[in-house]
C-alpha positions as a LaTeX table, in Angstrom:
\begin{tabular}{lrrr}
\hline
Residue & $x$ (\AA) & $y$ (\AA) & $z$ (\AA) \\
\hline
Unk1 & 112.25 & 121.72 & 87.97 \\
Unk2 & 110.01 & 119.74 & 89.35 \\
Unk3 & 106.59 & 118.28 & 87.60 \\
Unk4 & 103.77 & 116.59 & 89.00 \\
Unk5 & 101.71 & 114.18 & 86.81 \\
Unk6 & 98.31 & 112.98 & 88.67 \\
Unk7 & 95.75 & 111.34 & 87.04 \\
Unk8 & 92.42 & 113.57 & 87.23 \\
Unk9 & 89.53 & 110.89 & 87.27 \\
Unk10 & 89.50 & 107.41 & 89.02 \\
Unk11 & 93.02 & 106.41 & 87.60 \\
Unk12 & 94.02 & 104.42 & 84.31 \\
Unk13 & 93.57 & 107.90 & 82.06 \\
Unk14 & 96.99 & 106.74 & 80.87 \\
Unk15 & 99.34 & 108.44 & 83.37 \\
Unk16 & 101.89 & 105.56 & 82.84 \\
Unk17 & 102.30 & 106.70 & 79.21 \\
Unk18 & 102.52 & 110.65 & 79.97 \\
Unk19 & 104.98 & 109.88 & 82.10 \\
Unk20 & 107.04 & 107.68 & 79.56 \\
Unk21 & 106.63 & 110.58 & 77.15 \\
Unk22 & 107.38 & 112.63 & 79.62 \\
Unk23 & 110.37 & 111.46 & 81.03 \\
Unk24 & 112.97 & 111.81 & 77.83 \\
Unk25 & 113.49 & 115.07 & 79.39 \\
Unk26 & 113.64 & 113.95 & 82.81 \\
Unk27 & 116.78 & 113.40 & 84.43 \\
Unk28 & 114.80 & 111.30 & 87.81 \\
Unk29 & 111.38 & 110.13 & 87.90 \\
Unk30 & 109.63 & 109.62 & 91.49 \\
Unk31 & 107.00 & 107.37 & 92.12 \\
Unk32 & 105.35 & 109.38 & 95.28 \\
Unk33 & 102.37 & 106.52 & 96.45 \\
Unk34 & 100.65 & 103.96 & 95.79 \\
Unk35 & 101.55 & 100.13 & 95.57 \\
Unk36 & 101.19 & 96.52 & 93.07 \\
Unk37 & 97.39 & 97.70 & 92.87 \\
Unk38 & 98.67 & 100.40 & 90.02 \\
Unk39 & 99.11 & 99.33 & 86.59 \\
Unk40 & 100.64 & 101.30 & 84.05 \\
Unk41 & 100.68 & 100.28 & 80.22 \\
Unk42 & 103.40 & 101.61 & 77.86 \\
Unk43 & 103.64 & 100.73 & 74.17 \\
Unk44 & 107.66 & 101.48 & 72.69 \\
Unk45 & 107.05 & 100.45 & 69.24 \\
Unk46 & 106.16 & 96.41 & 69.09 \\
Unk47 & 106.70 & 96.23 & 72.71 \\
Unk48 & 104.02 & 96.86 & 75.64 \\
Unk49 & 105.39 & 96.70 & 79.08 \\
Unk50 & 102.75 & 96.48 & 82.36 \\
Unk51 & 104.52 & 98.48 & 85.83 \\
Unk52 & 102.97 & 98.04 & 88.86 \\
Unk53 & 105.12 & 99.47 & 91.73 \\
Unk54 & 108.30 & 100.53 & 89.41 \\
Unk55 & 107.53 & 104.40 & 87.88 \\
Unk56 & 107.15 & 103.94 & 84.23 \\
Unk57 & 109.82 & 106.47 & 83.82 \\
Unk58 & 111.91 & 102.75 & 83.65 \\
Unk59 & 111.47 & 102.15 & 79.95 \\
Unk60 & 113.20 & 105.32 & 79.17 \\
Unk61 & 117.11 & 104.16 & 78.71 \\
Unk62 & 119.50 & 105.83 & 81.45 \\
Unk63 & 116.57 & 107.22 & 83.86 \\
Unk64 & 116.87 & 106.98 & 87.46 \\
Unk65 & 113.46 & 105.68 & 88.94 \\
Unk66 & 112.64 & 106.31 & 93.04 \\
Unk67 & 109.85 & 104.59 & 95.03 \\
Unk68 & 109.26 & 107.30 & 97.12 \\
Unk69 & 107.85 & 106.93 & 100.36 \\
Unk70 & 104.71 & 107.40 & 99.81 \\
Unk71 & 104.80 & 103.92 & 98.65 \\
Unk72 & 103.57 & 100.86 & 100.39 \\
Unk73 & 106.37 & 97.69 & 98.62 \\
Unk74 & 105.86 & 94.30 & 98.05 \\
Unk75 & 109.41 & 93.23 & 97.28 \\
Unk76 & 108.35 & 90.29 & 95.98 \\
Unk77 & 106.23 & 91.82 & 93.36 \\
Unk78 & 109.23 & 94.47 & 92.59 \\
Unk79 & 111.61 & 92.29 & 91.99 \\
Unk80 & 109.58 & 90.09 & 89.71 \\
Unk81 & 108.32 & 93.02 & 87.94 \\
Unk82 & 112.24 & 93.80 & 87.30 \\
Unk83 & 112.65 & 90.84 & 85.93 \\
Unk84 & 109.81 & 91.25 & 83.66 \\
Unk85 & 111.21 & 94.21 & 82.46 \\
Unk86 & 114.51 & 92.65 & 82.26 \\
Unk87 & 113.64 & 90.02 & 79.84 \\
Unk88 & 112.22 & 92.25 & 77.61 \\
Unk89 & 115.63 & 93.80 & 77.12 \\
Unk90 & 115.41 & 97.13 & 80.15 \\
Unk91 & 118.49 & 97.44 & 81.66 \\
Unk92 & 117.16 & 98.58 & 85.39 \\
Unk93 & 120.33 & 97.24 & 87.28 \\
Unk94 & 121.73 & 100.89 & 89.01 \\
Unk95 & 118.73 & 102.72 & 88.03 \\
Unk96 & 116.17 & 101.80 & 90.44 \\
Unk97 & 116.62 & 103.25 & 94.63 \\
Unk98 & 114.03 & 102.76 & 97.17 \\
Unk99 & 113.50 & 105.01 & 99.90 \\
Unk100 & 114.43 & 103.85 & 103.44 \\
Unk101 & 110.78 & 105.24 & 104.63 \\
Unk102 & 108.63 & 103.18 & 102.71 \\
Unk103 & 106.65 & 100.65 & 104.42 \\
Unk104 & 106.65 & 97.07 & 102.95 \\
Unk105 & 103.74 & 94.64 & 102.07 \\
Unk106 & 104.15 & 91.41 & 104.40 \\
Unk107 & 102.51 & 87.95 & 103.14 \\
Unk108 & 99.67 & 88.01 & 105.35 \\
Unk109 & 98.72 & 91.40 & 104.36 \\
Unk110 & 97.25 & 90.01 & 100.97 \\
Unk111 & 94.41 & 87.79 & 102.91 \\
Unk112 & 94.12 & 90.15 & 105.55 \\
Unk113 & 93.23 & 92.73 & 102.80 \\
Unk114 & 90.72 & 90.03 & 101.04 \\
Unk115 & 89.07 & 89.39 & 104.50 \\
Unk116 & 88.41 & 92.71 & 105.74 \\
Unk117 & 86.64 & 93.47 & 102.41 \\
Unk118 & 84.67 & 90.21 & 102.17 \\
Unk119 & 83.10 & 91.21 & 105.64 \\
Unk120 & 82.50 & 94.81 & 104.93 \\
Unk121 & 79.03 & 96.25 & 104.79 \\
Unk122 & 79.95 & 98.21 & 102.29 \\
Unk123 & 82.77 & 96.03 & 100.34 \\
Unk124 & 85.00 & 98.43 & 98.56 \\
Unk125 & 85.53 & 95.77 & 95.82 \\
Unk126 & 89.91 & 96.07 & 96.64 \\
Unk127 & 92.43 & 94.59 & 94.10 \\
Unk128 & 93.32 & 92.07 & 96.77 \\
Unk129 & 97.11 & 93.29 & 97.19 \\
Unk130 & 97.84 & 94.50 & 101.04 \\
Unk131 & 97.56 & 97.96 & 100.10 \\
Unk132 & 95.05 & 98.94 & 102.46 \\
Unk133 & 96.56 & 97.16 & 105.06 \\
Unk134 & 99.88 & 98.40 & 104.58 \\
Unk135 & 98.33 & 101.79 & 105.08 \\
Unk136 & 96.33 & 101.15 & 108.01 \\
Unk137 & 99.43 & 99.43 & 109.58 \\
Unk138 & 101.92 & 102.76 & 108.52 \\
Unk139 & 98.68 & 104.80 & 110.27 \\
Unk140 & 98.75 & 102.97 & 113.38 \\
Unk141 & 102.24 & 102.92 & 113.85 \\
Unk142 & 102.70 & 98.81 & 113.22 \\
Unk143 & 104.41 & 99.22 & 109.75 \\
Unk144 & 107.67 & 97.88 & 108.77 \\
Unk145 & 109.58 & 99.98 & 106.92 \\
Unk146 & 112.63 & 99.82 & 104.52 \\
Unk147 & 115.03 & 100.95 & 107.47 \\
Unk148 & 113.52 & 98.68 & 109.97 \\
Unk149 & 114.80 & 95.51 & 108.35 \\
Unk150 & 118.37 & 96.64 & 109.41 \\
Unk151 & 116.81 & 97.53 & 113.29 \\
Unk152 & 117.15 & 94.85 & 115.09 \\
Unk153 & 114.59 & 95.67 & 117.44 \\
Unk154 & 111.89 & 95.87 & 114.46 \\
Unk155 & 113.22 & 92.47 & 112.92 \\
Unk156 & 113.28 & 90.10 & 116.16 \\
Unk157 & 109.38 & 91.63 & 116.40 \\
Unk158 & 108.66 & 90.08 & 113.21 \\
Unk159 & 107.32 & 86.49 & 113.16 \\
Unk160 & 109.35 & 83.68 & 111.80 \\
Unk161 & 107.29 & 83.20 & 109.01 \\
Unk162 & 107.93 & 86.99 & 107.99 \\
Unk163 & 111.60 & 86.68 & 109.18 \\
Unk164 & 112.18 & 83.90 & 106.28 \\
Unk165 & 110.38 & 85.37 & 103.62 \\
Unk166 & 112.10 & 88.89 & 103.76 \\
Unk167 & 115.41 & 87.66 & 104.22 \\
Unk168 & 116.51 & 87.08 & 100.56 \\
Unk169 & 115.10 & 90.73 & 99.67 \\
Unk170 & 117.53 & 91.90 & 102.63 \\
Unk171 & 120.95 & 92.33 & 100.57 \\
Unk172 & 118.93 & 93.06 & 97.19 \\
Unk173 & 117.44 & 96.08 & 98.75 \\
Unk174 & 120.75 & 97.37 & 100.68 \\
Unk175 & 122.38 & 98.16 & 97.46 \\
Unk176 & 118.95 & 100.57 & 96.42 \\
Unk177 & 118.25 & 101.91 & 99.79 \\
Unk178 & 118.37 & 105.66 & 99.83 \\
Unk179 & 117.50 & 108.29 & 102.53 \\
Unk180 & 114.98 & 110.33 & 100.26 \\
Unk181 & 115.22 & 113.74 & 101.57 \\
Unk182 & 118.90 & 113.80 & 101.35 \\
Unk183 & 119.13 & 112.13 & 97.83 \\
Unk184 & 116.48 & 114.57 & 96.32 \\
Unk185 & 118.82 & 117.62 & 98.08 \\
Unk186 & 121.23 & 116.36 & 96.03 \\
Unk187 & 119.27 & 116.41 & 92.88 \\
Unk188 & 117.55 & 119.60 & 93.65 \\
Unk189 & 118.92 & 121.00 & 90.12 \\
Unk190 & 117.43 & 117.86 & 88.17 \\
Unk191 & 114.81 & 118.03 & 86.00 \\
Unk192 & 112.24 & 115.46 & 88.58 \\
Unk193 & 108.93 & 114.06 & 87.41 \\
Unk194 & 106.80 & 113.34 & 90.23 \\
Unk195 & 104.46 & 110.59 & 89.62 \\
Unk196 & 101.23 & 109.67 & 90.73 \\
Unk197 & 98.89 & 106.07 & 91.12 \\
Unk198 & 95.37 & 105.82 & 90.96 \\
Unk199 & 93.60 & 109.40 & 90.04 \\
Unk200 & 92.53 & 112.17 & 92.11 \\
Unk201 & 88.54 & 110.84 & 92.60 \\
Unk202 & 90.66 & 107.55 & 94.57 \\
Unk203 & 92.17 & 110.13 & 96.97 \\
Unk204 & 92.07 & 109.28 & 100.48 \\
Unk205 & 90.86 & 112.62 & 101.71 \\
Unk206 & 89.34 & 113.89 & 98.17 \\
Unk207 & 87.52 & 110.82 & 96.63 \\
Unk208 & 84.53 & 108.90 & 96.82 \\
Unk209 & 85.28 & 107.75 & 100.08 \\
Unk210 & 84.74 & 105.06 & 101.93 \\
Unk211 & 85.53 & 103.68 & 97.55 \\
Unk212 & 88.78 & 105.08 & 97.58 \\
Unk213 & 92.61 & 104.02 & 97.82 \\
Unk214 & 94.37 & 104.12 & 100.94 \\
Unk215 & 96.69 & 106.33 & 99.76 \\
Unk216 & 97.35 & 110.37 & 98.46 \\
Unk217 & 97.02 & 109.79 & 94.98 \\
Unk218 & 96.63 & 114.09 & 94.43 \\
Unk219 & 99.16 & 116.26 & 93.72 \\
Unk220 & 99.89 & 117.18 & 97.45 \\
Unk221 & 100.66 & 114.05 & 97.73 \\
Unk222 & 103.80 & 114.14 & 95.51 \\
Unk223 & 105.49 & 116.68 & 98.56 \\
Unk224 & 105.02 & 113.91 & 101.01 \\
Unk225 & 105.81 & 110.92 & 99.12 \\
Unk226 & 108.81 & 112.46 & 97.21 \\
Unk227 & 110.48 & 113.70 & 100.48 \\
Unk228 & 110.49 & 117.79 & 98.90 \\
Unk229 & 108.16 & 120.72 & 100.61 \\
Unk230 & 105.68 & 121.48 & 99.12 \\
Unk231 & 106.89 & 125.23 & 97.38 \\
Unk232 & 109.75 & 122.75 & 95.41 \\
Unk233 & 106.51 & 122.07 & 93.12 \\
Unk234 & 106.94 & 124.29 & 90.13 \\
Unk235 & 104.27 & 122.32 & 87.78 \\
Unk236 & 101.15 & 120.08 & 87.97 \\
Unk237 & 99.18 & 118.27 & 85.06 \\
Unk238 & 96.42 & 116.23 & 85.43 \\
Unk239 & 95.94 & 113.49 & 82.94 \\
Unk240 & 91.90 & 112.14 & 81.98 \\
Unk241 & 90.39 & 110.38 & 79.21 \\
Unk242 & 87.51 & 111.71 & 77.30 \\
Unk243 & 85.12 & 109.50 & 78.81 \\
Unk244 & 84.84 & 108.11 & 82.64 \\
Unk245 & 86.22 & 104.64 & 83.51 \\
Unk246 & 86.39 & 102.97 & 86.82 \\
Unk247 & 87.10 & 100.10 & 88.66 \\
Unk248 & 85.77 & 98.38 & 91.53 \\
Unk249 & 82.75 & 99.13 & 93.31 \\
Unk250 & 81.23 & 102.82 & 94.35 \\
Unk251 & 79.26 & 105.60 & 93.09 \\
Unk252 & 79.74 & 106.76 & 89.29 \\
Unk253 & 77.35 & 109.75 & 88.64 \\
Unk254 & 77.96 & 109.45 & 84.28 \\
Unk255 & 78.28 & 105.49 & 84.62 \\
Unk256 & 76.31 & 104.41 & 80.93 \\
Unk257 & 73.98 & 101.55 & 82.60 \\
Unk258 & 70.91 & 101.00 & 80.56 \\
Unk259 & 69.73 & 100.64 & 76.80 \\
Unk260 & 71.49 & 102.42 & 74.11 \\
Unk261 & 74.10 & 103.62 & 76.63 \\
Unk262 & 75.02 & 100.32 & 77.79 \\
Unk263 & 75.37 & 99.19 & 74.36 \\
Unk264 & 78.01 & 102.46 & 73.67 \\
Unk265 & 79.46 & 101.63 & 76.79 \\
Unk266 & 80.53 & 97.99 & 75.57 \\
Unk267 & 82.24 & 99.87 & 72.37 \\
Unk268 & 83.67 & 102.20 & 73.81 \\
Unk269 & 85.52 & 99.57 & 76.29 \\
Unk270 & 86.76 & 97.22 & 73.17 \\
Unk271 & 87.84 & 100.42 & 71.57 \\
Unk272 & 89.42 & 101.79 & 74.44 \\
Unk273 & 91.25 & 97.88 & 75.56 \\
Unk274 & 89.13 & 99.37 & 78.70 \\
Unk275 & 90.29 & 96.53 & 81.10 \\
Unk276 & 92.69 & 96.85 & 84.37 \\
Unk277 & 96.01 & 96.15 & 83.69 \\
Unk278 & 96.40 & 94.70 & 87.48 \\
Unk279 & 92.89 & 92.83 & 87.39 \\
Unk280 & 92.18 & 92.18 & 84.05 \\
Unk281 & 88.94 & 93.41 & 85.37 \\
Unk282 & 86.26 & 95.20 & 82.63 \\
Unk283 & 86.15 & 98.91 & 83.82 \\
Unk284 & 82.83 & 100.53 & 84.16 \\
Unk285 & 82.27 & 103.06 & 81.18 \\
Unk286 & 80.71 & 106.30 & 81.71 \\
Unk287 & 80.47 & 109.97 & 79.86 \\
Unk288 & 83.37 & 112.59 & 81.06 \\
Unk289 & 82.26 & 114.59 & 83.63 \\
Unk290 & 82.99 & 118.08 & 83.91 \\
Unk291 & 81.29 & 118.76 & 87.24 \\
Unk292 & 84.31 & 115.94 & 88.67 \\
Unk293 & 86.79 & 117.07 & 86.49 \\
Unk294 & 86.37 & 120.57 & 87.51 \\
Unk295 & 86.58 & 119.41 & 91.58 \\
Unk296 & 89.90 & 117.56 & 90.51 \\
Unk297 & 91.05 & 120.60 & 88.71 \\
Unk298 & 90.75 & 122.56 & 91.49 \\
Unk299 & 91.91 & 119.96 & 94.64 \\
Unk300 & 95.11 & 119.24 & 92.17 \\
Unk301 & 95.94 & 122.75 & 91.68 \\
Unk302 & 96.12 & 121.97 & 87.86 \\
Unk303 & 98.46 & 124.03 & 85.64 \\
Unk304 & 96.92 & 121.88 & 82.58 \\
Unk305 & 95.51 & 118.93 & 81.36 \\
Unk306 & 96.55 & 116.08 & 79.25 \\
Unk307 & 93.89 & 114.73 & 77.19 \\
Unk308 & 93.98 & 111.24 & 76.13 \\
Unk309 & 91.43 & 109.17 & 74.12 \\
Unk310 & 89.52 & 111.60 & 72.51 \\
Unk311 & 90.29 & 109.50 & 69.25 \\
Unk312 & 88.37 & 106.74 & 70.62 \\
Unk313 & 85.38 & 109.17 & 69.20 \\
Unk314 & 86.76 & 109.40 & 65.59 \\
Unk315 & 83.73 & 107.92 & 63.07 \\
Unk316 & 80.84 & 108.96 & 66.25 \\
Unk317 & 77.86 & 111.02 & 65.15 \\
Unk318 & 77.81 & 113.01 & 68.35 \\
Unk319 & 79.31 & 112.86 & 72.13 \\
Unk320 & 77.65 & 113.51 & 75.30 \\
Unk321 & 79.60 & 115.19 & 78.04 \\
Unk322 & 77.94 & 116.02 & 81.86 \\
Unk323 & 78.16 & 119.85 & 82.54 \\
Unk324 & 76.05 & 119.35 & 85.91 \\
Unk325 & 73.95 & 116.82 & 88.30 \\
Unk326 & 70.34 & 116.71 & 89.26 \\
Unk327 & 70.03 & 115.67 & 92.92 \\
Unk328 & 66.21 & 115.36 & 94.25 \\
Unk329 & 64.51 & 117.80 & 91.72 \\
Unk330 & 67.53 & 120.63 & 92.09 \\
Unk331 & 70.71 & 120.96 & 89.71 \\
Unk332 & 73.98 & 121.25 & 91.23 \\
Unk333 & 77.59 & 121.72 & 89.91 \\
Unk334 & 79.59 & 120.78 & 92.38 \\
Unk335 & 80.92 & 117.40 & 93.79 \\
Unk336 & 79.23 & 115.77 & 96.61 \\
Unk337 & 81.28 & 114.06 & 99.62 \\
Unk338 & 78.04 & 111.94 & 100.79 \\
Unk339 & 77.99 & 109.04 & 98.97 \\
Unk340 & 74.37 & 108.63 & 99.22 \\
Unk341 & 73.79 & 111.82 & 97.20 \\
Unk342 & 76.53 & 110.63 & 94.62 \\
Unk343 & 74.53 & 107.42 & 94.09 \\
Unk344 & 71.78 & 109.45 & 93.47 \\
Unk345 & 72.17 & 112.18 & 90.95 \\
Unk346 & 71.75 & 112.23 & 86.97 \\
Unk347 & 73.90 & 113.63 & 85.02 \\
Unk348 & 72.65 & 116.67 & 82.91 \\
Unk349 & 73.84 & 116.18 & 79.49 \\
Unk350 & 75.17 & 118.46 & 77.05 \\
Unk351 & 75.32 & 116.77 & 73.09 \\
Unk352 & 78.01 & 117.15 & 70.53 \\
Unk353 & 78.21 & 116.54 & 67.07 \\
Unk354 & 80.55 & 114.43 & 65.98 \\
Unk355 & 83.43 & 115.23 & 63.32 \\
Unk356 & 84.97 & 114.57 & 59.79 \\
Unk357 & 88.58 & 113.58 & 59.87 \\
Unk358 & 90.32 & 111.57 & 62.55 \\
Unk359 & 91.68 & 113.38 & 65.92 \\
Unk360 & 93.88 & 109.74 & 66.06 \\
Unk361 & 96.23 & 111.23 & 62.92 \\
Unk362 & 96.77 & 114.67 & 64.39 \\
Unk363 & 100.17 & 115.24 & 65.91 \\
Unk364 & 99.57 & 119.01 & 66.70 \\
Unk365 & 96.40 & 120.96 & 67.65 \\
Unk366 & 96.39 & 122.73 & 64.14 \\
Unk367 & 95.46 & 119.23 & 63.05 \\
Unk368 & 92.45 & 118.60 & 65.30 \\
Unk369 & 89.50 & 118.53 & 63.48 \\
Unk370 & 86.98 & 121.90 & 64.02 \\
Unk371 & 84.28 & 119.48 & 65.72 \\
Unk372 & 86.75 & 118.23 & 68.37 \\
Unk373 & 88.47 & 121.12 & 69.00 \\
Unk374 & 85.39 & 122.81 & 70.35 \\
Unk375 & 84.97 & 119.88 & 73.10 \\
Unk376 & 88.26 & 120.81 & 74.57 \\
Unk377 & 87.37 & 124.32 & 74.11 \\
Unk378 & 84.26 & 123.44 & 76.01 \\
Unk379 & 86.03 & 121.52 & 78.48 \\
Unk380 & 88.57 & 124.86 & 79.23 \\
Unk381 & 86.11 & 127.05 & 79.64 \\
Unk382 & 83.70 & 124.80 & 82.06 \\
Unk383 & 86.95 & 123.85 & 84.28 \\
Unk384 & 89.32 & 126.99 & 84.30 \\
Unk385 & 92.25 & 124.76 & 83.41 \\
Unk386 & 93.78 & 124.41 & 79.92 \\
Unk387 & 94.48 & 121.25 & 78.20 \\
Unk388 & 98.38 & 121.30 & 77.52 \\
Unk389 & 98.93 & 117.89 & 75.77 \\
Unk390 & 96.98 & 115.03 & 74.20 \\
Unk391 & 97.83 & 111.63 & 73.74 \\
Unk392 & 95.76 & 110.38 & 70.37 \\
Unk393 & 96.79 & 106.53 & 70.71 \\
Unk394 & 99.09 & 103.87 & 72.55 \\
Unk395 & 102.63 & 105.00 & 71.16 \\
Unk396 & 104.61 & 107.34 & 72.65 \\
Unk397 & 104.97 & 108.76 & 68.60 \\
Unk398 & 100.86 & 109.46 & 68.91 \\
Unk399 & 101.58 & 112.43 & 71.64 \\
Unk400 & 102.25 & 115.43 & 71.23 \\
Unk401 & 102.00 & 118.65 & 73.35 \\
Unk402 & 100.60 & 122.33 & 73.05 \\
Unk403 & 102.16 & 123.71 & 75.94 \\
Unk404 & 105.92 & 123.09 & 77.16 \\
Unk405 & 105.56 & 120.92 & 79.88 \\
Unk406 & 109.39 & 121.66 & 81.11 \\
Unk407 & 108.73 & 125.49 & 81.87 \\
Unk408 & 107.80 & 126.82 & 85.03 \\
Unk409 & 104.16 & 128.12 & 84.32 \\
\hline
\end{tabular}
């Protein structure tokens, strides 16, 4: 079977822990895009690890991990993330293959990235890493890939600078080089988690573009960047927090700017630890929005949700959550592509009331207090797509899930 896990808002809903949780009854877990500028946080009793570029599947002991290629590599990075991992007692050594398509991440992509966005009109506020570049190099056809370091033709091309630096990743990388498409033919019968970076309002083709990542960070993606066709999907579950977050610059219809919102919004981002696990960056706060998560619902092809956070809310009198947008004296409900528009609605607001009891000690819905359980009710109803699982703190021990995520729905 094969199970896609995307994040359904502008990324750190806590995918990185789903797919921990996830992935004890996973037998490979497949990073399908995305780079270093993903951060994933996962909390195994007194120990938090940060992934970047490995899938977070990692942490779970005898799981093979695959960056797909969908992936844009900094080897550098990857093999000081391993080490990272290493010293806090992961045993990654056999687990970890690369795909032979992926492109790599080259030295000089970091500044280029830095440059091009400091001389933007519109400066997209990037984490700095070579992503983008890395992207625009794989579009153009100037990308290096995995495979090319071994084509002679490819490596003579490269400067000497380049030459040098990727020469002592050469014989690490050999040894996890794998042609994807054949290696996932051969694990066809394999329970596969298919995971996703960023969230589905980052999306090249489906965000808030130009404020997007470079790469496919929806659940079509996960066909490309996983080497499988697209009908080898049997499951897709979108992960989002009760609240918005986001990072970086561009438009954020529920963002809580002024007054007593602002003043919520600083709570709810010390409650939440709401700061990027790449950057260290504070994330912009704002109220969930239904009229986006409804779009992601839909451009995902979401079996269910995961629902994380909502116990960030435990001890609130009430809750506001955006069931639709003014935009120049008319209410809409769906999601705008021009960004002008974006910038300009207001949410519409629906209000409520908060709840006795504590949604952070339930470990099954039956334990949900009334109160809450009529928000995700709410949220059901206004999307079309079930919430399947919730995720009530950091530990993998405070998730739990109403719907069997290993059955083909």
């Amino acid at each position: 079977m094969n199970l896609v896990v995307v994040g359904a808002q502008w990324g750190d809903e806590g995918k990185g822990k789903m797919v921990d949780y996830l992935s004890e009854e996973a037998e490979l877990v497949v990073r399908f895009s995305g780079g270093a500028n993903a951060g994933h946080t996962i909390k195994v009793e007194d120990k938090t690890f940060a992934v970047h570029l490995i899938p977070a599947g990692i942490i779970s002991p005898g799981k093979t991990v695959v960056l797909g290629n969908g992936m844009v590599i900094d080897p550098a990075s990857m093999f000081e993330e391993l080490a990272g991992i290493a010293s806090q007692g992961i045993d990654w050594e056999g687990r970890v293959v690369v795909s032979d398509r992926a492109h790599l991440v080259l030295p000089g992509y970091k500044s280029e990235d830095r440059t091009i966005d400091e001389n933007r009109a519109r400066p997209i506020g990037t984490t700095g890493r070579g992503i983008g570049v890395a992207y625009g190099k794989k579009a153009s056809r100037d990308g290096v890939r995995v495979a090319d370091l071994w084509d002679p033709v490819v490596w003579n091309a490269l400067s000497k600078s380049d030459r040098e630096w990727l020469e002592p990743f050469k014989e690490r990388l050999a040894s996890m080089k794998v042609n994807l498409a054949d290696f996932m033919m051969k694990n066809q019968d394999k329970n596969i988690l298919l995971e996703g970076a960023q969230g589905a309002l980052l999306d090249l083709d489906h965000g808030t573009y130009p404020y997007v990542s470079s790469g496919i960070s929806t659940s079509s993606g996960a066909a490309i960047g996983a080497s499988i066709g697209p009908r080898k999907i049997d499951k897709c579950l979108g992960v989002l927090k009760a609240y918005q977050t986001r990072v970086g610059n561009g438009p954020f219809p529920t963002e809580m700017l002024v007054g007593d919102d602002a003043e919520l919004a600083k709570t709810i981002r010390e409650l939440g630890h709401e700061y990027g696990v790449t950057t260290g960056r504070p994330r912009r706060i704002g109220f969930l929005d239904l009229v986006a998560l409804k779009y992601s619902g839909w451009v995902n092809s979401l079996d269910g949700f995961i629902l994380s956070h909502l116990n960030i809310y435990d001890g609130f009198e009430s809750l506001n959550v955006c069931t639709a947008y003014e935009l120049d004296g008319e209410t809409i409900d769906y999601f705008p592509a021009n960004i002008a528009e974006l910038e300009r609605v207001k949410p519409v607001l629906k209000t409520f009331p908060g709840w006795e009891g504590k949604v952070g000690d339930a470990r099954k819905w039956d334990e949900i207090p009334a109160a809450a359980k009529k928000i995700v009710e709410f949220i059901e109803e206004y999307t079309g797509v079930p919430v399947h699982g919730y995720s009530v703190g950091p530990l993998r021990s405070e998730t739990f899930m109403k719907v069997e995520p290993w059955t083909v729905s």
